Each structure stands twice: as C-alpha cells, then as structure tokens.
Coordinates of C-alpha atoms in Angstrom, one line a residue:
M1 CA 0.0 0.0 0.0
A2 CA 1.4 3.4 -0.9
M3 CA 1.9 6.1 1.6
K4 CA -1.2 8.4 1.8
D5 CA 0.3 11.4 3.5
Y6 CA 4.0 12.1 3.2
S7 CA 5.7 13.8 6.1
D8 CA 7.5 17.1 5.7
E9 CA 10.8 15.3 6.6
F10 CA 10.2 12.8 3.7
K11 CA 9.4 15.6 1.2
A12 CA 12.5 17.6 2.2
D13 CA 14.8 14.6 2.0
A14 CA 13.3 13.6 -1.4
V15 CA 13.9 17.2 -2.8
A16 CA 17.5 17.2 -1.3
L17 CA 18.2 13.9 -3.0
Y18 CA 17.0 15.1 -6.4
E19 CA 18.8 18.4 -6.1
S20 CA 22.1 16.8 -5.1
T21 CA 22.2 13.9 -7.6
P22 CA 24.3 14.8 -10.7
G23 CA 22.3 14.4 -13.8
A24 CA 19.2 13.4 -11.9
I25 CA 15.9 13.0 -13.7
Y26 CA 12.5 12.9 -12.0
K27 CA 11.6 9.5 -13.3
S28 CA 14.6 7.7 -11.9
I29 CA 14.6 9.4 -8.5
A30 CA 10.8 8.9 -8.2
A31 CA 11.2 5.2 -9.0
D32 CA 13.8 4.7 -6.2
L33 CA 11.5 6.5 -3.8
G34 CA 8.4 4.6 -4.9
I35 CA 6.4 7.7 -5.6
N36 CA 4.8 9.3 -8.7
R37 CA 7.1 11.4 -11.0
A38 CA 4.7 14.3 -11.0
T39 CA 4.6 14.3 -7.2
L40 CA 8.3 14.6 -6.9
R41 CA 8.4 17.4 -9.5
E42 CA 5.7 19.3 -7.6
W43 CA 7.7 19.1 -4.4
V44 CA 10.9 20.2 -6.1
L45 CA 9.2 23.2 -7.9
R46 CA 7.4 24.2 -4.7
D47 CA 10.7 24.1 -2.7
R48 CA 12.4 26.2 -5.4
E49 CA 9.6 28.7 -5.3
R50 CA 9.9 28.9 -1.5
R51 CA 13.6 29.5 -1.8
G52 CA 13.1 32.1 -4.5
V53 CA 14.8 30.0 -7.1
T54 CA 13.1 30.7 -10.4
A55 CA 14.0 30.0 -14.0
A56 CA 16.7 32.3 -15.4
P57 CA 15.2 35.3 -17.3
A58 CA 15.4 35.0 -21.1
K59 CA 18.6 36.6 -22.4
P60 CA 18.9 38.6 -25.6
D61 CA 19.6 36.3 -28.4
T62 CA 23.4 36.8 -28.9
R63 CA 23.9 33.6 -30.9
P64 CA 25.2 34.1 -34.4
R65 CA 22.5 33.9 -37.0
E66 CA 22.5 30.7 -38.9
A67 CA 23.9 31.0 -42.3
V68 CA 21.3 31.4 -45.0
P69 CA 21.2 28.1 -47.0
S70 CA 23.1 28.5 -50.2
T71 CA 21.7 27.7 -53.5
D72 CA 25.0 26.1 -54.4
P73 CA 24.7 22.3 -53.6
D74 CA 28.4 22.0 -52.7
E75 CA 28.2 25.0 -50.4
R76 CA 25.1 23.5 -48.7
V77 CA 26.9 20.3 -48.1
R78 CA 29.8 22.1 -46.5
Q79 CA 27.4 24.0 -44.3
L80 CA 25.7 20.8 -43.2
E81 CA 29.0 19.1 -42.5
A82 CA 30.1 22.0 -40.4
R83 CA 26.9 21.9 -38.4
V84 CA 27.2 18.2 -37.9
A85 CA 30.8 18.6 -36.7
E86 CA 29.6 21.3 -34.2
L87 CA 26.9 19.1 -32.8
E88 CA 29.2 16.1 -32.5
A89 CA 31.7 18.3 -30.6
S90 CA 29.0 19.5 -28.2
E91 CA 27.8 15.9 -27.7
R92 CA 31.3 14.8 -26.9
K93 CA 31.7 17.6 -24.4
L94 CA 28.4 16.7 -22.7
A95 CA 29.2 13.0 -22.7
T96 CA 32.5 13.7 -21.0
E97 CA 30.9 15.8 -18.3
R98 CA 28.3 13.1 -17.6
D99 CA 31.0 10.5 -17.4
I100 CA 33.1 12.5 -15.0
L101 CA 30.1 13.3 -12.8
R102 CA 28.9 9.7 -12.7
K103 CA 32.3 8.5 -11.6
A104 CA 32.6 11.3 -9.1
A105 CA 29.4 10.4 -7.4
K106 CA 30.9 7.7 -5.2
Y107 CA 33.5 10.1 -3.9
F108 CA 30.9 12.5 -2.7
R109 CA 28.7 9.9 -1.0
R110 CA 31.2 10.0 1.8
D111 CA 31.5 13.8 2.1
E112 CA 31.5 16.9 0.0
L113 CA 34.9 18.3 1.1
V114 CA 37.1 19.9 -1.5
I115 CA 39.8 17.3 -0.7
S116 CA 37.5 14.5 -2.1
R117 CA 37.3 16.5 -5.4
F118 CA 41.1 16.9 -5.5
Q119 CA 41.5 13.1 -5.0
F120 CA 39.0 12.4 -7.8
V121 CA 41.0 14.7 -10.2
D122 CA 44.2 12.9 -9.3
D123 CA 42.7 9.5 -9.7
H124 CA 41.3 10.3 -13.2
R125 CA 44.0 12.7 -14.6
D126 CA 45.2 10.0 -17.0
T127 CA 41.7 9.7 -18.5
Y128 CA 40.7 13.3 -18.7
E129 CA 42.6 16.7 -18.9
V130 CA 43.2 18.2 -15.4
K131 CA 41.7 21.5 -16.7
R132 CA 38.5 19.8 -17.8
L133 CA 38.2 17.8 -14.5
C134 CA 38.6 21.0 -12.4
Q135 CA 36.0 22.9 -14.5
V136 CA 33.4 20.1 -14.2
L137 CA 34.0 19.7 -10.5
D138 CA 34.2 23.4 -9.8
V139 CA 37.6 23.4 -8.1
N140 CA 40.6 25.8 -8.6
R141 CA 43.3 24.2 -10.7
S142 CA 46.1 26.0 -8.8
S143 CA 44.7 24.7 -5.5
Y144 CA 44.7 21.2 -6.9
Y145 CA 48.4 21.4 -7.8
K146 CA 49.1 22.8 -4.3
W147 CA 47.3 19.9 -2.8
L148 CA 49.3 17.6 -5.1
A149 CA 52.6 19.1 -4.0
G150 CA 51.8 18.1 -0.4
A151 CA 51.3 14.4 -1.3
E152 CA 54.6 13.3 0.1
A153 CA 53.9 15.0 3.5
R154 CA 50.4 13.5 3.6
A155 CA 51.8 10.0 2.8
A156 CA 54.3 10.4 5.7
R157 CA 51.5 11.4 8.1
Q158 CA 49.4 8.5 7.0
H159 CA 52.3 6.1 7.5
Q160 CA 52.8 7.4 11.0
D161 CA 49.0 7.0 11.6
R162 CA 49.2 3.3 10.5
I163 CA 52.1 2.7 12.9
L164 CA 50.2 4.3 15.8
A165 CA 47.0 2.4 14.8
E166 CA 48.8 -0.9 15.3
E167 CA 50.0 0.3 18.8
I168 CA 46.4 1.3 19.6
R169 CA 45.1 -2.1 18.4
A170 CA 47.6 -3.9 20.7
V171 CA 46.4 -1.9 23.7
H172 CA 42.8 -2.3 22.7
G173 CA 43.3 -6.0 22.4
E174 CA 45.0 -6.3 25.8
S175 CA 42.0 -4.6 27.4
G176 CA 39.6 -7.1 25.9
G177 CA 38.2 -4.5 23.6
A178 CA 37.0 -2.4 26.5
Y179 CA 39.3 0.7 26.3
G180 CA 38.3 3.8 24.5
S181 CA 40.5 6.7 23.5
P182 CA 41.0 8.2 27.0
R183 CA 42.3 5.0 28.5
I184 CA 44.3 4.0 25.4
T185 CA 46.0 7.5 25.5
A186 CA 46.9 7.0 29.2
E187 CA 48.3 3.5 28.5
L188 CA 50.5 4.7 25.6
R189 CA 51.8 7.7 27.6
E190 CA 52.8 5.3 30.4
K191 CA 54.7 3.4 27.8
G192 CA 56.6 6.6 26.8
R193 CA 54.6 7.5 23.7
R194 CA 53.9 11.2 23.4
V195 CA 50.4 11.4 22.0
N196 CA 47.3 13.4 22.6
E197 CA 43.8 12.0 23.0
K198 CA 42.3 13.9 20.0
R199 CA 44.8 12.2 17.6
I200 CA 44.1 8.8 19.3
A201 CA 40.3 9.3 18.9
R202 CA 40.7 10.3 15.2
I203 CA 42.8 7.3 14.4
M204 CA 40.4 5.0 16.2
R205 CA 37.5 6.4 14.1
T206 CA 39.5 6.1 10.9
F207 CA 40.5 2.5 11.6
S208 CA 37.2 1.5 13.2
I209 CA 38.6 0.7 16.6
T210 CA 35.9 1.2 19.2
G211 CA 35.7 0.6 22.9
I212 CA 32.7 -1.1 24.6
R213 CA 29.8 1.2 25.2
L214 CA 27.0 -0.2 27.3
R215 CA 23.5 1.3 26.6
T216 CA 21.8 2.0 29.9
T217 CA 18.2 1.4 29.2
V218 CA 16.5 1.6 32.6
P219 CA 12.8 1.2 32.4
D220 CA 10.7 4.1 33.6
P221 CA 9.2 2.8 37.0
A222 CA 6.2 5.1 36.4
T223 CA 5.1 3.1 33.3
S224 CA 3.3 -0.3 33.3
P225 CA 5.5 -3.3 32.5
V226 CA 5.5 -4.3 28.8
P227 CA 5.7 -8.0 28.0
D228 CA 7.8 -9.6 25.3
L229 CA 5.1 -10.7 22.8
F230 CA 7.7 -11.7 20.1
Q231 CA 9.9 -14.1 22.0
R232 CA 12.5 -13.6 19.3
D233 CA 10.0 -14.6 16.5
F234 CA 10.5 -11.9 13.9
N235 CA 8.2 -13.5 11.3
A236 CA 4.6 -12.7 10.4
A237 CA 2.0 -14.4 8.3
E238 CA 0.6 -11.1 6.9
P239 CA 1.8 -7.5 6.4
G240 CA 0.7 -5.1 9.0
L241 CA 0.5 -7.5 12.0
K242 CA 3.9 -7.2 13.6
Y243 CA 6.3 -4.3 13.6
M244 CA 9.7 -3.8 15.2
G245 CA 11.7 -0.6 15.8
D246 CA 15.1 0.6 17.0
I247 CA 17.4 3.6 17.0
T248 CA 21.0 3.6 15.6
Y249 CA 23.7 6.2 15.4
L250 CA 25.0 7.6 12.1
P251 CA 28.7 8.8 12.5
L252 CA 29.7 12.2 11.1
A253 CA 33.1 13.8 10.7
G254 CA 34.6 15.2 13.8
G255 CA 33.1 12.7 16.2
K256 CA 29.5 14.0 15.8
F257 CA 26.4 11.9 15.1
L258 CA 22.9 11.9 13.6
Y259 CA 20.4 9.3 14.8
L260 CA 18.0 7.1 12.8
A261 CA 14.8 5.6 14.2
T262 CA 13.1 2.9 12.0
V263 CA 9.9 0.8 12.0
L264 CA 10.1 -2.5 10.1
D265 CA 7.2 -4.8 9.1
C266 CA 8.1 -8.4 10.1
F267 CA 6.3 -9.9 7.1
S268 CA 8.5 -8.4 4.4
R269 CA 11.2 -6.6 6.4
K270 CA 9.9 -3.4 4.7
V271 CA 10.9 -0.2 6.4
V272 CA 7.5 1.5 6.7
G273 CA 8.6 4.4 8.9
W274 CA 11.8 6.2 9.7
S275 CA 13.1 9.5 11.1
I276 CA 16.6 11.1 11.1
G277 CA 17.6 13.7 13.7
D278 CA 20.4 15.2 15.6
H279 CA 18.9 14.0 18.9
M280 CA 17.5 10.8 20.6
R281 CA 14.4 12.4 22.1
T282 CA 11.0 10.6 22.1
S283 CA 9.9 12.7 19.2
L284 CA 12.4 10.8 17.0
V285 CA 10.8 7.4 17.5
A286 CA 7.3 9.0 17.5
D287 CA 7.9 10.5 14.0
A288 CA 9.0 7.1 12.7
L289 CA 5.8 5.5 14.0
R290 CA 3.7 8.3 12.5
M291 CA 5.3 7.7 9.2
A292 CA 4.5 4.0 9.5
A293 CA 0.9 4.8 10.2
S294 CA 0.8 7.0 7.1
T295 CA 2.5 4.3 5.0
R296 CA 0.1 1.6 6.0
G297 CA -3.0 3.7 6.2
G298 CA -3.3 2.9 10.0
L299 CA -1.7 0.5 12.6
D300 CA -4.9 -0.5 14.4
G301 CA -4.5 -4.0 15.9
A302 CA -0.8 -4.3 15.2
V303 CA 2.0 -5.2 17.7
F304 CA 5.1 -3.0 17.9
H305 CA 8.3 -4.5 19.4
S306 CA 11.3 -2.6 20.7
D307 CA 14.1 -2.7 23.3
H308 CA 13.8 -1.0 26.6
G309 CA 15.2 2.4 25.4
A310 CA 13.9 5.3 27.4
Q311 CA 12.2 6.7 24.3
Y312 CA 10.1 3.6 23.8
G313 CA 9.3 3.4 27.5
S314 CA 8.1 7.0 27.8
R315 CA 4.5 8.0 28.5
A316 CA 4.4 10.0 25.3
F317 CA 5.3 7.1 23.1
A318 CA 2.9 4.8 25.0
G319 CA 0.1 7.3 24.5
L320 CA 0.9 7.5 20.7
C321 CA 0.7 3.7 20.5
D322 CA -2.7 3.8 22.3
Q323 CA -3.8 6.5 19.8
F324 CA -2.9 4.2 16.8
G325 CA -4.4 1.1 18.5
V326 CA -0.9 -0.5 18.7
T327 CA 0.0 -3.1 21.4
R328 CA 3.6 -2.6 22.7
S329 CA 6.1 -5.4 23.1
M330 CA 9.6 -5.2 24.6
G331 CA 12.5 -7.6 24.9
A332 CA 14.6 -8.1 28.0
V333 CA 16.7 -5.2 29.4
G334 CA 20.2 -5.1 27.9
T335 CA 19.6 -8.2 25.5
S336 CA 20.2 -7.2 21.9
A337 CA 19.2 -10.7 20.7
D338 CA 15.6 -9.8 21.5
N339 CA 15.6 -7.2 18.8
A340 CA 18.1 -8.9 16.5
A341 CA 16.3 -8.3 13.2
C342 CA 16.4 -4.6 13.7
E343 CA 20.1 -4.8 14.7
S344 CA 20.8 -6.7 11.5
F345 CA 18.9 -4.2 9.4
H346 CA 20.9 -1.3 10.8
A347 CA 24.2 -3.2 10.3
S348 CA 23.3 -3.8 6.6
L349 CA 22.5 -0.1 6.1
K350 CA 25.8 1.1 7.6
R351 CA 27.8 -1.5 5.7
E352 CA 26.3 -0.7 2.3
T353 CA 26.2 3.1 2.7
L354 CA 29.6 3.7 4.5
Q355 CA 31.4 1.1 2.3
G356 CA 34.3 0.9 4.7
A357 CA 34.5 4.7 5.5
G358 CA 34.6 5.8 9.1
D359 CA 31.9 8.3 8.8
Y360 CA 29.4 10.0 6.4
G361 CA 31.1 13.3 6.4
D362 CA 28.7 16.2 7.0
A363 CA 25.1 16.0 8.2
G364 CA 23.6 16.9 4.8
T365 CA 25.5 14.1 3.0
C366 CA 24.6 11.7 5.7
R367 CA 20.8 12.4 5.4
R368 CA 20.8 12.2 1.6
T369 CA 22.8 9.0 1.6
V370 CA 20.7 7.2 4.2
F371 CA 17.4 8.5 2.8
A372 CA 18.3 7.2 -0.7
W373 CA 19.3 3.8 0.6
L374 CA 16.1 3.4 2.7
A375 CA 14.0 4.3 -0.4
R376 CA 15.8 1.9 -2.7
Y377 CA 15.8 -0.8 0.1
N378 CA 12.0 -1.0 -0.2
T379 CA 11.7 -0.7 -4.0
R380 CA 14.8 -2.4 -5.4
R381 CA 17.0 -4.2 -2.9
R382 CA 16.6 -8.0 -2.9
H383 CA 16.2 -9.5 0.6
S384 CA 17.2 -13.0 1.5
A385 CA 14.2 -13.4 3.8
N386 CA 11.9 -12.6 0.9
D387 CA 13.1 -15.2 -1.6
H388 CA 15.5 -12.5 -2.9
L389 CA 12.6 -10.2 -3.8
S390 CA 12.5 -6.5 -2.7
P391 CA 10.1 -5.9 0.2
N392 CA 7.6 -4.1 -2.1
E393 CA 7.6 -6.9 -4.7
Y394 CA 7.3 -9.5 -2.0
E395 CA 4.2 -7.9 -0.6
H396 CA 2.8 -7.3 -4.1
R397 CA 3.1 -11.0 -4.9
H398 CA 1.5 -11.9 -1.6
H399 CA -1.5 -9.7 -2.2
T400 CA -1.8 -11.1 -5.8
A401 CA -1.7 -14.7 -4.6
K402 CA -4.5 -13.9 -2.0
L403 CA -6.7 -12.3 -4.7
T404 CA -6.2 -15.3 -6.9
L405 CA -7.2 -17.8 -4.1
A406 CA -10.2 -15.7 -3.2
A407 CA -11.4 -15.7 -6.8

C-alpha cells in the first residue's frame, strides 16, 4: 500500500536527494522512492519557489545567426557538414561531463569536502585533462596542484598513523576491547609514547577501533511493565500484523552523530517508517511511528516490538501507540538478541552506505545517503528473507496470490 500522506521530513529529503544527484531526472529518483514522478516534480518546484529560485530570465539572443542556406549544392553540403561537426563536438563535451560526474558520485557519498574532489581529479587525470576535470567539479586548478605538492607529507603522516594504529590495536586487544580513546591514551603515555587524545580518537575512528559502550536502558518505573510478545520470533503471516523498531547512530566527521529511528514490518522486512535527527528524544521514534501509520494507512491491531530504550518506554510514546491502536512489546533489558532483526537491518544499512568509510562526512550528505538507501531498500534491494525479492515486490506478490485464491 502506498503512503497516503508524506511527512515534511520525507518531502524535504526527497527534494534534497533530487537536487544533489548529478544528472538526476524525476523519473529515476521517483522510481527509487516509490512515488509518482509528478509528485516529486511538484515538491521540487514548490521548494524552489519557497527559496526564491526561479527560471533564469530570457537573455537577448546573442547567438550568431544561422547562415542562409546557399543555392549552391556543394556549399550547402559544406554548411551541413560544419553543423554536424559542431553538434558532435557539443555531444562529446556533454558525454565527457556526464561520465566525469557519474564516476565522481561515489567520492561525494562520503563527504563533500574539496579534498575529495582533488582526490578524484588525481585518480582520473590519465583519462581526462586536469583542466576539464577541475572545470566540471568546480575546483581551482592551482589549489589542486598545491594539494598535489603536499602528497609526500600526507603520505608520511598516513604512514605514522598506521604505525600508531597498530599500537592502539595492541592496547585495545589487551583490554579485551574495552578501552576507548582516554584509557588508550593514558596507556600509551605510560609506555613513553607522546600522543594526545584527539589524535588517538581520530585514528580510532579512521581504523574502526571502538571501545565497549553499554547502553543504559533503565525502564521508567512510572510506566506499566510491557511483556515480550515476540519471544525472538520476527516473522509474520501477513503484512501489518507485527512491527519492530530501534534507534541507531550515524557517524559524522569530527566525532559527531545523527540518529536514525526505524519501523520494520516483520512480514516483508519493509521499512515502513523512519526519522533522522540530531537527537535521541522521544519525538524521533514518534515521528518514525507516525510515518509507519501513514504508509500503512493505519496501525490498528498491530504489535510493535522494541528494546527498553527510554524513548520507547516514555509515557508520550505509550500514548501514541494507544492512539494508533498498537499493542507494545519489549525484549529483556540489555539483551540485543531480543531485537536482532532490527540490529541486522541497521548493520546492513551502515555496511552498504559507509562502504568501509569511518563516517558519512557532513550531516547533509549523511541524510541524503541514508534516505536514498532506505527508499531503494523498499523498491529495489533484494532481501534473502523474501526469496530474494524486494520488500515491495514480496508484498505485491503476496496480495496477488491472495486475490487469486479468493477468486
């Protein structure tokens, strides 16, 4: 079932995805999002109008007038050949730009820093002219060459970072994986290594070395106990019967984070609701549940399962579940296996969007990257639990089979 009312957050992320995708067309982006092409176009135009972005005013026609066709056949042939050559040159130029931007897209999924553009220019300078690459990517050519001149110094720093990373891994391993950057810094200093904690923290992020962080999910004693109605059974016979939700962090550059709350349907593993924010307040999980209600056209009679996070145990969230006619279910305190399907979903999201990177870069890039993956997950990504069909296709075939049996 298609979403009936799209949230402002969904619309804003859809517009941002379209505006930030090189060479994007409404049809392809709308297909990924599972929405109508005209709907996406309306959102984009409305957003541009709100921002005061309008079509450029018509400029006086300064193009040279086309040559008047000659009556001489040979001259007409020469004119046509010149025009064809001009069009072919223009097409080659556009094809080159499209090719460069398509290859550059994977660089900017991680971040939008100038350094990523410099790296792209350097990686492709044997294929395209440096001047052309810099023009298409809108970077200063002299700045690129200055960056290139510092390559040896950067390589030396990276080498030193790798050496320090091995020392950090050794201390981290000796601690049983428990030490974070403060304790590892103290341990290395005691061994005579002159290091500061910021550098240790940066290297740990870069090389994905993390200490143990226990989530303290103490139930609110003011709320009624919530039973575990799932008992680790994350399957459902029909869509809309059983949902599960969780919150995960999305790492940004500089040690900052965004947070993602999701709602999954146990039948197809479809993500029917989500919300991304820079906080972990109850409103984050509430917005995800509201989106789920909008996607499904209601949640009455369904069961929603979560961990004992304070957000899910709050009176406000309990009240929202009552409003939607949802029965709550919670796993045991501090036991991740009781919400393993959500944990697995979030692990897949990070693995496929980060692709080995330590963070998403800036907040805007993070939102666009995660939003695009969530949309494609429902419409295109094949899921092993669905006989390798996408969640949307799996549900579609289920409904078709039911109609056939009923007939």
